């Protein structure tokens, strides 16, 4: 009996110490293992859409990856047009903010299939990639096409070579920053010039 | 007499040596003095428009600074619309190439007023800046506005802060790459989405 009592006493004595060690150990494991991070992410409320999410965001919607300077502008245009979309964004604070504003958003690295799955890619009408990282882009396209072969893909690229390469692969509509810039400037010049011409 | 003969002989003997020193000394001076570079540039046939340049390029034209990925695309759009323009571009080989194609072009650093003057900025209808360097941009705007207060200015910027700053200064129409990219992608999404919606 004294042995059991002794163990109980030791256990009780160690309890606060063990508990205080849980969080640092968890952080250590998360920092060292990608697998642990992935498992952990599944319990993160921002990594999946809330159960209360409106049905319209779960099918025939647009999945928008990245809510930076480009993504946020695309989102604003879709909102103005009443197009339903789910944002997939790495920054958790941004996802929390978007949810506060009533938007559907999930957090996580979009190269991880789980993130696109949570954004209901399987039923989506379109995948719009507003992040320019070519490695993430290929992984995402693979996931999207596997889960939803009919999905329409709209991509953004940074470099001209990457843009030509992706266009050749025929996986979607590729947009290249400097080309769009030139288009915008040129159409302004053409329009202004015709005004000047006719005005004088 | 022997003195004159002696000087002549010395001079003749030194002649090849002096001539061989002209080019290295010229290079040394050009490398050390911005003023000398500027004087030297005036004798460069690519630094000024040929005398045979058509009148239409010398007044009410567009001065396009920079013929890179953005500038060349704007040039193509202007050509398609029959808008007369003069290109100011730092790369001499590119200027030579453009002249071969029958375009009006001058070479030089557009931050140097002489380059804009050679592009006939004083009579131009518009200045289109397709290079994103903010320092060059300000110097160019100063020159252009001084020589032609009525000129319409169209600018390209790289950063969002710079874009906001230039817009506030109200010196011209400012285009920002990522904004134009977002516009292009968003309008494609909106258009495609309405097709998908109506198709199903």
PDB file of C-alpha atoms in Angstrom, chain A residues 60-61 120-127 141-153:
ATOM      1  CA  UNK A  60     -19.472  26.601 -57.635  1.00  0.00           C
ATOM      2  CA  UNK A  61     -17.464  29.165 -55.698  1.00  0.00           C
ATOM      3  CA  UNK A 120     -13.894  23.028 -50.856  1.00  0.00           C
ATOM      4  CA  UNK A 121     -11.798  22.909 -54.016  1.00  0.00           C
ATOM      5  CA  UNK A 122     -13.567  19.694 -55.105  1.00  0.00           C
ATOM      6  CA  UNK A 123     -16.804  21.585 -55.803  1.00  0.00           C
ATOM      7  CA  UNK A 124     -15.316  24.936 -56.801  1.00  0.00           C
ATOM      8  CA  UNK A 125     -15.858  26.584 -60.188  1.00  0.00           C
ATOM      9  CA  UNK A 126     -12.481  28.336 -60.239  1.00  0.00           C
ATOM     10  CA  UNK A 127      -9.102  28.458 -58.577  1.00  0.00           C
ATOM     11  CA  UNK A 141      -2.584  22.930 -59.556  1.00  0.00           C
ATOM     12  CA  UNK A 142      -1.862  19.231 -59.044  1.00  0.00           C
ATOM     13  CA  UNK A 143      -4.180  19.073 -56.038  1.00  0.00           C
ATOM     14  CA  UNK A 144      -6.908  21.108 -57.702  1.00  0.00           C
ATOM     15  CA  UNK A 145      -6.888  19.124 -60.962  1.00  0.00           C
ATOM     16  CA  UNK A 146      -6.843  15.803 -59.089  1.00  0.00           C
ATOM     17  CA  UNK A 147      -9.813  16.669 -56.915  1.00  0.00           C
ATOM     18  CA  UNK A 148     -11.689  18.654 -59.537  1.00  0.00           C
ATOM     19  CA  UNK A 149     -10.604  17.943 -63.144  1.00  0.00           C
ATOM     20  CA  UNK A 150     -13.134  20.465 -64.512  1.00  0.00           C
ATOM     21  CA  UNK A 151     -11.893  23.389 -62.425  1.00  0.00           C
ATOM     22  CA  UNK A 152     -10.904  26.571 -64.239  1.00  0.00           C
ATOM     23  CA  UNK A 153      -7.512  27.899 -63.135  1.00  0.00           C
TER      24      UNK A 153
END
